[in-house]
């Protein structure tokens, strides 16, 4: 089966066939240091990228914690006067209390959630187009330990996805470490779709990530969120949680627009013209096509919301998995047995050993961390991660409930449009029935007039024939001797007409029905 493989990078075929390259300025975000200071770089040329990767990119072998996020700008997006280090030291002037805002903002609680996403003037662009060269992306994929599954996720552009895998990842030719690989993809059925890949190393707390198809306004939004992340920067699901928030904002704007459009179509059904006017109207087909398209679009939107809600449920379940595995409380003995392998990394400073012997020679020695034991600090860090995971889980549940509400709204509008269409058809049938009744009354009047004049017309025609001589001559004959010919021909023609009608309308269909009934038992 085609499951995620260990330490699998992006293949050369995917680099050339899945992605396109249009080099331009790209921003790179880094959270590092004890206070998780935010540093943003703007890189453009291949030399800038090579210099940054050689000098500033931390390695998974260094056990250095932090977060590295490349915001792969969407094609067609340009910022005026880009600066190389435009956000260096952005948070240095802020105190910890100023940055420690509420958690929903830390992990993606939208400060501008009600505004939704503002569509770019560049139109719909593909997340496959990357703002750097093929050679640079090849180096990025290796140095940032990107898993090859992101190529397939980006290719499935019409399906929203959240996937996670526990794999061994590392630099080419170097040791591999346990890692969590996350891939997120939003559907490109609407503008501004995104794709995200994250590789998180629990042994060091280091996270690599690339966000594909990122508009400038989304870049600013992500940087604003990460600037207040604090300790949450080391949580594995931080970036997928922000991705979920961004997708929520996009969906809310889309749902509101669609609801307005479909309600307008429903009101059009209430104020429809009469049947006679519709028959003489030239734009009836166009209006009906618009209504069908709106119904289909809203149904597709509802299905998309259901699918993404299921992906959010998977993300929520993963927070419980992290709580029970990676951040599970450990006893002191268990910690000493597994320390260095299973203990989650401390989030601020490295531990210092107090004693003459090395930690490997005496597991009972005490690790000092600002007056606390290493085990106690490790448990405090895990406890903090469990709290952050609980907040992430609560926020995801809130988003899922909001999606369920939007799904119900879509369902209500779809059902409302179907009901309005049925009512409209019912009114149309009533109008047709009334028009048919009016026509029937007119036909009855015509029939009565015909019956009144028919006998006189018939006898006038008969008496005007040559068989009658109303002014007899010398022979005195009034009625011709050949009148019997008229009577005979009339009777024969009438019988022939009635016989033909009976054969084709009554006898022939009845005989066919009897034959089919006789053959049915044989077929069975």
Short mmCIF file of C-alpha atoms in Angstrom, two decimals:
data_model
loop_
_atom_site.label_atom_id
_atom_site.label_comp_id
_atom_site.label_asym_id
_atom_site.label_seq_id
_atom_site.Cartn_x
_atom_site.Cartn_y
_atom_site.Cartn_z
CA UNK A 1 0.00 0.00 0.00
CA UNK A 2 1.05 3.58 -0.60
CA UNK A 3 1.49 4.64 3.04
CA UNK A 4 3.95 7.32 4.26
CA UNK A 5 7.48 5.96 4.21
CA UNK A 6 10.27 6.69 6.66
CA UNK A 7 12.61 9.60 5.89
CA UNK A 8 11.15 10.05 2.40
CA UNK A 9 11.84 13.41 0.79
CA UNK A 10 10.19 14.96 -2.25
CA UNK A 11 11.19 12.98 -5.32
CA UNK A 12 12.81 14.58 -8.35
CA UNK A 13 9.77 13.67 -10.47
CA UNK A 14 7.43 15.50 -8.08
CA UNK A 15 9.78 18.47 -7.91
CA UNK A 16 9.55 18.86 -11.68
CA UNK A 17 5.98 17.74 -12.41
CA UNK A 18 3.90 18.83 -9.41
CA UNK A 19 5.41 22.25 -8.67
CA UNK A 20 6.04 25.32 -10.81
CA UNK A 21 8.59 27.99 -10.04
CA UNK A 22 8.44 31.78 -10.30
CA UNK A 23 11.20 33.22 -8.07
CA UNK A 24 10.21 36.30 -6.10
CA UNK A 25 10.60 37.76 -2.62
CA UNK A 26 9.62 35.30 0.12
CA UNK A 27 9.33 35.80 3.85
CA UNK A 28 10.73 33.33 6.37
CA UNK A 29 9.51 33.37 9.98
CA UNK A 30 11.58 32.05 12.88
CA UNK A 31 10.72 31.75 16.56
CA UNK A 32 13.83 31.14 18.63
CA UNK A 33 15.52 31.78 21.97
CA UNK A 34 14.24 31.52 25.53
CA UNK A 35 11.56 34.16 24.96
CA UNK A 36 10.55 32.81 21.53
CA UNK A 37 11.44 36.05 19.80
CA UNK A 38 10.00 36.51 16.31
CA UNK A 39 12.41 37.10 13.42
CA UNK A 40 11.19 37.60 9.85
CA UNK A 41 13.51 37.56 6.86
CA UNK A 42 12.72 38.54 3.27
CA UNK A 43 14.71 36.40 0.84
CA UNK A 44 14.74 36.66 -2.95
CA UNK A 45 17.88 35.51 -4.73
CA UNK A 46 19.44 32.05 -4.62
CA UNK A 47 22.42 33.56 -2.81
CA UNK A 48 20.10 34.89 -0.07
CA UNK A 49 18.59 31.45 0.39
CA UNK A 50 21.91 29.63 0.46
CA UNK A 51 23.34 32.13 2.95
CA UNK A 52 20.29 31.83 5.22
CA UNK A 53 20.27 28.02 5.18
CA UNK A 54 24.01 27.85 5.88
CA UNK A 55 24.11 30.41 8.69
CA UNK A 56 20.69 30.65 10.34
CA UNK A 57 18.76 27.44 9.72
CA UNK A 58 18.96 25.15 12.79
CA UNK A 59 19.61 21.47 12.24
CA UNK A 60 17.60 18.63 13.80
CA UNK A 61 20.95 17.22 14.99
CA UNK A 62 21.62 20.29 17.14
CA UNK A 63 18.69 19.66 19.53
CA UNK A 64 17.88 23.36 19.18
CA UNK A 65 14.20 24.14 19.66
CA UNK A 66 12.22 26.69 17.69
CA UNK A 67 9.92 27.13 14.71
CA UNK A 68 10.88 27.79 11.09
CA UNK A 69 8.08 28.71 8.69
CA UNK A 70 8.53 29.59 5.00
CA UNK A 71 5.61 31.62 3.64
CA UNK A 72 5.63 30.62 -0.04
CA UNK A 73 3.96 33.67 -1.52
CA UNK A 74 1.16 33.23 -4.00
CA UNK A 75 2.00 34.15 -7.56
CA UNK A 76 0.78 37.58 -8.59
CA UNK A 77 1.29 38.99 -5.07
CA UNK A 78 3.75 41.85 -4.64
CA UNK A 79 4.51 44.09 -1.68
CA UNK A 80 5.78 47.62 -2.11
CA UNK A 81 9.37 48.22 -0.95
CA UNK A 82 10.11 44.86 0.72
CA UNK A 83 12.65 44.96 3.52
CA UNK A 84 15.11 42.19 4.28
CA UNK A 85 14.69 42.15 8.05
CA UNK A 86 11.38 43.99 8.32
CA UNK A 87 10.28 42.22 11.51
CA UNK A 88 13.61 41.64 13.25
CA UNK A 89 13.12 42.24 16.93
CA UNK A 90 9.39 42.90 16.45
CA UNK A 91 8.54 41.68 19.92
CA UNK A 92 11.60 42.85 21.80
CA UNK A 93 9.81 45.91 23.08
CA UNK A 94 6.88 43.89 24.45
CA UNK A 95 6.78 42.40 27.90
CA UNK A 96 5.83 38.79 28.52
CA UNK A 97 2.54 39.90 30.02
CA UNK A 98 1.73 41.87 26.86
CA UNK A 99 2.49 38.88 24.65
CA UNK A 100 0.78 36.27 26.83
CA UNK A 101 -2.67 37.02 25.47
CA UNK A 102 -5.51 34.55 25.34
CA UNK A 103 -4.76 31.17 23.80
CA UNK A 104 -7.22 31.28 20.90
CA UNK A 105 -5.16 34.17 19.48
CA UNK A 106 -1.92 32.30 20.21
CA UNK A 107 -2.93 29.29 18.18
CA UNK A 108 -5.10 31.02 15.65
CA UNK A 109 -8.04 32.65 17.38
CA UNK A 110 -8.77 35.24 14.75
CA UNK A 111 -8.43 38.84 15.94
CA UNK A 112 -10.14 39.82 12.68
CA UNK A 113 -12.29 36.73 12.36
CA UNK A 114 -15.47 38.60 11.54
CA UNK A 115 -13.82 40.37 8.61
CA UNK A 116 -13.10 37.14 6.75
CA UNK A 117 -10.51 36.91 3.98
CA UNK A 118 -10.17 39.65 1.43
CA UNK A 119 -9.73 38.09 -2.01
CA UNK A 120 -6.61 39.08 -3.86
CA UNK A 121 -6.78 41.12 -7.03
CA UNK A 122 -4.60 38.52 -8.71
CA UNK A 123 -7.52 36.14 -9.11
CA UNK A 124 -7.36 32.42 -8.57
CA UNK A 125 -3.79 31.14 -8.47
CA UNK A 126 -2.41 27.69 -7.83
CA UNK A 127 -0.67 26.69 -4.61
CA UNK A 128 1.68 24.64 -6.79
CA UNK A 129 3.52 27.73 -8.01
CA UNK A 130 6.45 28.43 -5.68
CA UNK A 131 8.30 31.75 -5.26
CA UNK A 132 11.79 30.26 -5.59
CA UNK A 133 13.80 28.27 -8.12
CA UNK A 134 13.82 24.50 -8.50
CA UNK A 135 17.33 24.25 -7.05
CA UNK A 136 16.39 26.25 -3.97
CA UNK A 137 13.23 24.24 -3.33
CA UNK A 138 15.24 21.04 -3.69
CA UNK A 139 17.59 22.33 -0.98
CA UNK A 140 14.69 23.52 1.18
CA UNK A 141 12.97 20.14 0.98
CA UNK A 142 16.14 18.43 2.18
CA UNK A 143 17.27 20.92 4.82
CA UNK A 144 13.77 21.33 6.28
CA UNK A 145 13.10 17.55 6.18
CA UNK A 146 9.91 17.94 4.12
CA UNK A 147 8.14 14.64 3.56
CA UNK A 148 7.33 13.55 0.01
CA UNK A 149 3.63 13.09 0.81
CA UNK A 150 3.11 16.86 0.48
CA UNK A 151 3.38 16.50 -3.33
CA UNK A 152 0.34 14.23 -3.42
CA UNK A 153 -1.55 16.48 -1.01
CA UNK A 154 -0.90 19.55 -3.16
CA UNK A 155 -1.98 17.61 -6.26
CA UNK A 156 -5.36 16.74 -4.70
CA UNK A 157 -6.42 20.35 -5.05
CA UNK A 158 -10.18 19.75 -4.95
CA UNK A 159 -10.19 17.77 -1.68
CA UNK A 160 -9.58 19.32 1.79
CA UNK A 161 -7.11 17.21 3.76
CA UNK A 162 -5.53 16.93 7.19
CA UNK A 163 -3.12 14.03 7.62
CA UNK A 164 -0.58 13.12 10.27
CA UNK A 165 2.07 10.45 10.47
CA UNK A 166 4.72 9.39 12.99
CA UNK A 167 7.91 8.79 11.01
CA UNK A 168 11.68 8.80 11.23
CA UNK A 169 13.00 11.97 9.56
CA UNK A 170 16.42 13.55 9.28
CA UNK A 171 18.95 15.22 7.01
CA UNK A 172 20.25 13.23 4.01
CA UNK A 173 23.15 11.08 5.12
CA UNK A 174 22.58 11.89 8.79
CA UNK A 175 20.76 10.23 11.66
CA UNK A 176 16.96 10.01 11.59
CA UNK A 177 14.82 11.06 14.54
CA UNK A 178 11.19 10.40 15.50
CA UNK A 179 9.04 13.13 13.97
CA UNK A 180 5.41 14.10 13.44
CA UNK A 181 4.59 14.98 9.83
CA UNK A 182 1.42 17.00 9.21
CA UNK A 183 -0.08 17.92 5.84
CA UNK A 184 -3.03 20.27 5.38
CA UNK A 185 -4.79 21.23 2.15
CA UNK A 186 -7.80 23.43 1.45
CA UNK A 187 -9.90 22.96 -1.66
CA UNK A 188 -9.30 25.18 -4.68
CA UNK A 189 -13.02 25.26 -5.50
CA UNK A 190 -12.88 28.82 -4.14
CA UNK A 191 -10.19 31.46 -4.26
CA UNK A 192 -7.16 31.57 -1.99
CA UNK A 193 -6.63 27.87 -1.31
CA UNK A 194 -3.62 26.96 0.83
CA UNK A 195 -1.41 23.95 1.54
CA UNK A 196 0.77 23.35 4.60
CA UNK A 197 3.41 20.79 5.49
CA UNK A 198 4.92 20.56 8.98
CA UNK A 199 7.73 18.37 10.34
CA UNK A 200 8.00 18.45 14.13
CA UNK A 201 10.86 16.78 16.06
CA UNK A 202 9.75 15.98 19.63
CA UNK A 203 13.29 15.22 20.82
CA UNK A 204 14.30 18.86 20.36
CA UNK A 205 11.04 20.75 19.98
CA UNK A 206 12.12 21.95 16.52
CA UNK A 207 9.45 22.53 13.86
CA UNK A 208 9.96 23.02 10.12
CA UNK A 209 7.03 24.17 7.99
CA UNK A 210 6.17 25.56 4.54
CA UNK A 211 2.86 27.27 3.71
CA UNK A 212 2.08 27.11 -0.03
CA UNK A 213 -0.01 29.64 -1.96
CA UNK A 214 0.12 32.30 0.76
CA UNK A 215 -1.32 35.76 -0.09
CA UNK A 216 0.28 38.79 1.50
CA UNK A 217 -2.66 39.48 3.83
CA UNK A 218 -2.43 35.89 5.10
CA UNK A 219 1.32 36.32 5.64
CA UNK A 220 0.65 39.37 7.81
CA UNK A 221 -2.07 37.50 9.69
CA UNK A 222 0.19 34.52 10.44
CA UNK A 223 3.06 36.73 11.58
CA UNK A 224 0.69 38.59 13.87
CA UNK A 225 -0.52 35.34 15.39
CA UNK A 226 2.96 33.87 15.84
CA UNK A 227 4.18 37.06 17.51
CA UNK A 228 1.99 36.19 20.52
CA UNK A 229 2.44 32.41 20.45
CA UNK A 230 4.82 32.23 23.41
CA UNK A 231 5.21 28.70 24.82
CA UNK A 232 2.66 27.44 22.27
CA UNK A 233 5.36 27.76 19.59
CA UNK A 234 6.70 24.34 20.69
CA UNK A 235 3.30 22.63 20.41
CA UNK A 236 3.20 20.33 17.36
CA UNK A 237 -0.29 21.37 16.22
CA UNK A 238 0.27 25.12 16.42
CA UNK A 239 0.54 25.68 12.66
CA UNK A 240 -2.23 23.21 11.69
CA UNK A 241 -4.41 25.03 14.24
CA UNK A 242 -3.65 28.39 12.61
CA UNK A 243 -4.39 26.79 9.23
CA UNK A 244 -7.79 25.67 10.56
CA UNK A 245 -8.52 29.23 11.71
CA UNK A 246 -7.59 30.70 8.33
CA UNK A 247 -9.76 28.17 6.54
CA UNK A 248 -12.62 28.97 8.93
CA UNK A 249 -12.37 32.66 8.01
CA UNK A 250 -12.43 31.83 4.31
CA UNK A 251 -15.41 29.50 4.66
CA UNK A 252 -17.44 31.99 6.71
CA UNK A 253 -17.06 34.63 4.01
CA UNK A 254 -17.99 32.12 1.31
CA UNK A 255 -21.01 30.83 3.23
CA UNK A 256 -22.33 34.33 3.85
CA UNK A 257 -22.03 35.21 0.15
CA UNK A 258 -23.68 31.98 -0.93
CA UNK A 259 -26.51 32.38 1.57
CA UNK A 260 -27.26 35.86 0.24
CA UNK A 261 -27.26 34.60 -3.35
CA UNK A 262 -29.50 31.60 -2.76
CA UNK A 263 -31.95 33.64 -0.67
CA UNK A 264 -32.18 36.08 -3.57
CA UNK A 265 -33.03 33.18 -5.89
CA UNK A 266 -35.66 31.94 -3.42
CA UNK A 267 -37.29 35.38 -3.32
CA UNK A 268 -37.27 35.41 -7.13
CA UNK A 269 -39.41 32.27 -7.02
CA UNK A 270 -41.93 34.10 -4.85
CA UNK A 271 -42.21 36.99 -7.31
CA UNK A 272 -42.20 34.96 -10.50
CA UNK A 273 -44.24 36.13 -13.53
CA UNK A 274 -47.39 34.39 -14.67
CA UNK A 275 -47.33 31.42 -17.01
CA UNK A 276 -48.35 33.58 -19.98
CA UNK A 277 -45.61 36.08 -19.23
CA UNK A 278 -43.06 33.30 -18.84
CA UNK A 279 -44.01 31.89 -22.23
CA UNK A 280 -43.28 35.25 -23.84
CA UNK A 281 -40.18 36.04 -21.75
CA UNK A 282 -36.79 35.65 -23.47
CA UNK A 283 -34.66 35.29 -20.28
CA UNK A 284 -36.57 32.45 -18.59
CA UNK A 285 -33.90 29.89 -19.51
CA UNK A 286 -31.16 32.17 -18.19
CA UNK A 287 -32.92 32.67 -14.84
CA UNK A 288 -33.58 28.95 -14.48
CA UNK A 289 -29.93 28.19 -15.25
CA UNK A 290 -28.81 30.66 -12.58
CA UNK A 291 -31.09 29.03 -10.02
CA UNK A 292 -29.84 25.55 -10.85
CA UNK A 293 -26.23 26.71 -10.67
CA UNK A 294 -26.78 28.37 -7.30
CA UNK A 295 -28.44 25.24 -5.94
CA UNK A 296 -25.57 23.05 -7.15
CA UNK A 297 -22.93 25.48 -5.82
CA UNK A 298 -24.55 25.61 -2.39
CA UNK A 299 -24.82 21.82 -2.28
CA UNK A 300 -21.14 21.53 -3.20
CA UNK A 301 -20.28 24.07 -0.51
CA UNK A 302 -22.18 22.06 2.08
CA UNK A 303 -20.32 18.89 1.10
CA UNK A 304 -17.02 20.77 1.33
CA UNK A 305 -17.88 22.03 4.82
CA UNK A 306 -18.78 18.50 5.92
CA UNK A 307 -15.50 17.12 4.58
CA UNK A 308 -13.38 19.80 6.27
CA UNK A 309 -15.31 19.38 9.52
CA UNK A 310 -14.33 15.71 9.45
CA UNK A 311 -10.67 16.71 8.99
CA UNK A 312 -10.96 19.03 12.01
CA UNK A 313 -12.35 16.12 14.01
CA UNK A 314 -9.23 14.13 13.08
CA UNK A 315 -7.08 17.03 14.25
CA UNK A 316 -9.00 17.15 17.54
CA UNK A 317 -8.51 13.43 18.11
CA UNK A 318 -4.79 13.87 17.52
CA UNK A 319 -4.57 16.35 20.40
CA UNK A 320 -5.83 13.55 22.65
CA UNK A 321 -3.19 11.22 21.19
CA UNK A 322 -0.44 13.73 21.97
CA UNK A 323 -1.77 14.08 25.50
CA UNK A 324 -1.69 10.32 26.05
CA UNK A 325 1.69 9.67 24.38
CA UNK A 326 4.14 12.51 23.87
CA UNK A 327 3.01 14.61 26.84
CA UNK A 328 2.02 11.73 29.11
CA UNK A 329 3.10 12.25 32.75
CA UNK A 330 6.04 10.03 33.73
CA UNK A 331 7.14 8.91 37.18
CA UNK A 332 10.57 9.93 38.42
CA UNK A 333 11.99 6.42 38.03
CA UNK A 334 10.55 6.07 34.56
CA UNK A 335 11.95 9.46 33.63
CA UNK A 336 15.50 8.52 34.79
CA UNK A 337 15.25 5.32 32.79
CA UNK A 338 14.11 7.05 29.59
CA UNK A 339 15.66 10.49 29.96
CA UNK A 340 17.41 11.77 26.89
CA UNK A 341 15.16 9.63 24.72
CA UNK A 342 11.54 10.15 25.73
CA UNK A 343 11.61 13.26 27.90
CA UNK A 344 10.12 16.23 26.06
CA UNK A 345 12.66 19.05 25.63
CA UNK A 346 12.59 21.99 27.98
CA UNK A 347 11.24 25.08 26.41
CA UNK A 348 13.59 27.79 27.63
CA UNK A 349 17.13 26.95 28.83
CA UNK A 350 19.31 23.86 28.78
CA UNK A 351 19.68 21.93 32.08
CA UNK A 352 22.83 22.12 34.12
CA UNK A 353 24.27 19.18 36.08
CA UNK A 354 25.31 19.82 39.66
CA UNK A 355 27.84 17.26 40.85
CA UNK A 356 31.25 15.81 40.19
CA UNK A 357 30.08 12.76 38.28
CA UNK A 358 28.59 12.82 34.80
CA UNK A 359 24.85 12.19 34.40
CA UNK A 360 25.55 8.96 32.53
CA UNK A 361 27.46 7.45 35.46
CA UNK A 362 24.97 8.23 38.18
CA UNK A 363 21.29 8.35 37.30
CA UNK A 364 20.40 9.38 40.85
CA UNK A 365 22.21 12.72 40.62
CA UNK A 366 20.09 15.81 40.46
CA UNK A 367 19.66 17.98 37.39
CA UNK A 368 19.34 21.61 38.42
CA UNK A 369 16.99 23.99 36.59
CA UNK A 370 16.67 27.32 38.35
CA UNK A 371 16.20 25.59 41.67
CA UNK A 372 13.98 22.77 40.32
CA UNK A 373 14.96 19.25 39.40
CA UNK A 374 15.20 18.32 35.73
CA UNK A 375 12.41 15.82 36.16
CA UNK A 376 10.15 18.41 37.75
CA UNK A 377 10.89 20.89 35.00
CA UNK A 378 10.27 18.28 32.33
CA UNK A 379 6.94 17.44 33.94
CA UNK A 380 6.13 21.16 34.17
CA UNK A 381 6.83 21.50 30.44
CA UNK A 382 4.65 18.50 29.65
CA UNK A 383 1.94 19.89 31.86
CA UNK A 384 2.11 23.19 29.97
CA UNK A 385 1.88 21.33 26.66
CA UNK A 386 -1.15 19.39 27.93
CA UNK A 387 -2.83 22.65 28.87
CA UNK A 388 -2.07 24.11 25.45
CA UNK A 389 -3.36 20.91 23.84
CA UNK A 390 -6.56 21.22 25.86
CA UNK A 391 -7.02 24.78 24.62
CA UNK A 392 -6.37 23.67 21.04
CA UNK A 393 -8.88 20.86 21.44
CA UNK A 394 -11.51 23.20 22.89
CA UNK A 395 -10.97 25.67 20.08
CA UNK A 396 -11.23 22.93 17.45
CA UNK A 397 -14.48 21.74 19.00
CA UNK A 398 -15.79 25.32 18.86
CA UNK A 399 -14.84 25.57 15.18
CA UNK A 400 -16.47 22.19 14.45
CA UNK A 401 -19.67 23.36 16.14
CA UNK A 402 -19.55 26.51 14.05
CA UNK A 403 -19.14 24.39 10.91
CA UNK A 404 -22.10 22.26 11.93
CA UNK A 405 -24.15 25.44 12.27
CA UNK A 406 -23.08 26.61 8.80
CA UNK A 407 -23.85 23.16 7.38
CA UNK A 408 -27.35 23.39 8.86
CA UNK A 409 -27.74 26.85 7.32
CA UNK A 410 -26.75 25.49 3.90
CA UNK A 411 -29.13 22.56 4.33
CA UNK A 412 -31.95 24.89 5.32
CA UNK A 413 -31.41 27.10 2.24
CA UNK A 414 -31.16 24.09 -0.06
CA UNK A 415 -34.35 22.61 1.37
CA UNK A 416 -35.97 26.04 1.28
CA UNK A 417 -35.13 26.44 -2.38
CA UNK A 418 -36.50 22.97 -3.11
CA UNK A 419 -39.68 23.80 -1.20
CA UNK A 420 -40.03 27.16 -2.94
CA UNK A 421 -39.55 25.42 -6.28
CA UNK A 422 -42.28 22.90 -5.40
CA UNK A 423 -44.59 25.72 -4.36
CA UNK A 424 -43.80 27.54 -7.59
CA UNK A 425 -44.55 24.41 -9.59
CA UNK A 426 -47.77 23.94 -7.62
CA UNK A 427 -48.83 27.51 -8.38
CA UNK A 428 -47.95 26.95 -12.02
CA UNK A 429 -50.07 23.78 -12.09
CA UNK A 430 -52.96 25.69 -10.53
CA UNK A 431 -52.64 28.39 -13.18
CA UNK A 432 -52.56 25.74 -15.90
CA UNK A 433 -55.64 24.07 -14.42
CA UNK A 434 -57.47 27.39 -14.27
CA UNK A 435 -56.48 28.19 -17.85
CA UNK A 436 -57.62 24.71 -18.90
CA UNK A 437 -60.96 25.33 -17.16
CA UNK A 438 -61.39 28.60 -18.98
CA UNK A 439 -60.60 26.88 -22.29
CA UNK A 440 -63.10 24.13 -21.44
CA UNK A 441 -65.83 26.68 -20.86
CA UNK A 442 -65.05 28.29 -24.19
CA UNK A 443 -65.13 24.91 -25.92
CA UNK A 444 -68.48 24.08 -24.32
CA UNK A 445 -69.89 27.30 -25.67
CA UNK A 446 -68.57 26.47 -29.12
CA UNK A 447 -70.07 22.97 -28.85
CA UNK A 448 -73.49 24.33 -27.94
CA UNK A 449 -73.41 26.76 -30.86
CA UNK A 450 -72.35 23.91 -33.13
CA UNK A 451 -75.20 21.69 -31.93
CA UNK A 452 -77.67 24.48 -32.54
CA UNK A 453 -76.58 25.07 -36.11
CA UNK A 454 -75.58 21.49 -37.05
CA UNK A 455 -79.11 20.09 -37.90
CA UNK A 456 -79.94 23.04 -40.09
CA UNK A 457 -76.57 22.85 -41.81
CA UNK A 458 -76.95 19.11 -42.37
CA UNK A 459 -80.40 19.29 -43.90
CA UNK A 460 -79.51 22.33 -45.95
CA UNK A 461 -76.63 20.34 -47.45
CA UNK A 462 -78.85 17.30 -48.14
CA UNK A 463 -81.67 19.25 -49.70
CA UNK A 464 -79.24 21.20 -51.88
CA UNK A 465 -78.05 18.01 -53.62
CA UNK A 466 -79.17 17.05 -57.16
CA UNK A 467 -81.20 14.17 -55.79
CA UNK A 468 -84.04 16.60 -55.11
CA UNK A 469 -85.87 18.61 -57.75
CA UNK A 470 -88.05 21.12 -55.99
CA UNK A 471 -89.39 22.56 -59.28
CA UNK A 472 -90.53 19.45 -61.16
CA UNK A 473 -90.89 19.52 -64.94
CA UNK A 474 -93.21 17.50 -67.14
CA UNK A 475 -92.33 14.19 -65.50
CA UNK A 476 -93.26 15.53 -62.03
CA UNK A 477 -90.35 13.76 -60.23
CA UNK A 478 -89.21 15.48 -57.01
CA UNK A 479 -86.85 12.81 -55.52
CA UNK A 480 -84.26 11.12 -57.75
CA UNK A 481 -84.31 7.35 -58.14
CA UNK A 482 -80.57 7.29 -57.34
CA UNK A 483 -80.93 8.53 -53.75
CA UNK A 484 -80.12 5.03 -52.53
CA UNK A 485 -76.55 5.46 -53.82
CA UNK A 486 -75.98 8.36 -51.40
CA UNK A 487 -77.44 6.37 -48.50
CA UNK A 488 -75.33 3.29 -49.30
CA UNK A 489 -72.05 5.19 -49.69
CA UNK A 490 -72.66 7.14 -46.49
CA UNK A 491 -73.42 4.01 -44.44
CA UNK A 492 -70.41 2.10 -45.81
CA UNK A 493 -68.01 5.00 -45.25
CA UNK A 494 -69.32 5.50 -41.73
CA UNK A 495 -68.92 1.81 -40.88
CA UNK A 496 -65.44 1.74 -42.41
CA UNK A 497 -64.38 4.79 -40.39
CA UNK A 498 -65.74 3.37 -37.11
CA UNK A 499 -64.15 -0.02 -37.81
CA UNK A 500 -60.72 1.50 -38.48
CA UNK A 501 -60.92 3.54 -35.27
CA UNK A 502 -61.96 0.49 -33.24
CA UNK A 503 -59.14 -1.65 -34.66
CA UNK A 504 -56.30 0.77 -33.94
CA UNK A 505 -57.56 2.32 -30.71
CA UNK A 506 -59.37 -0.52 -28.90
CA UNK A 507 -58.82 -4.01 -30.28
CA UNK A 508 -55.13 -3.88 -31.23
CA UNK A 509 -53.79 -2.52 -27.85
CA UNK A 510 -56.01 -4.96 -25.98
CA UNK A 511 -54.70 -7.97 -27.95
CA UNK A 512 -51.08 -6.88 -27.36
CA UNK A 513 -51.72 -6.60 -23.63
CA UNK A 514 -53.22 -10.10 -23.50
CA UNK A 515 -50.24 -11.57 -25.39
CA UNK A 516 -47.73 -9.90 -23.02
CA UNK A 517 -49.61 -11.22 -19.99
CA UNK A 518 -49.53 -14.74 -21.43
CA UNK A 519 -45.76 -14.52 -22.05
CA UNK A 520 -44.82 -13.23 -18.60
CA UNK A 521 -45.00 -16.65 -16.81
CA UNK A 522 -42.77 -18.12 -19.53
CA UNK A 523 -40.16 -15.42 -19.03
CA UNK A 524 -40.25 -15.82 -15.24
#
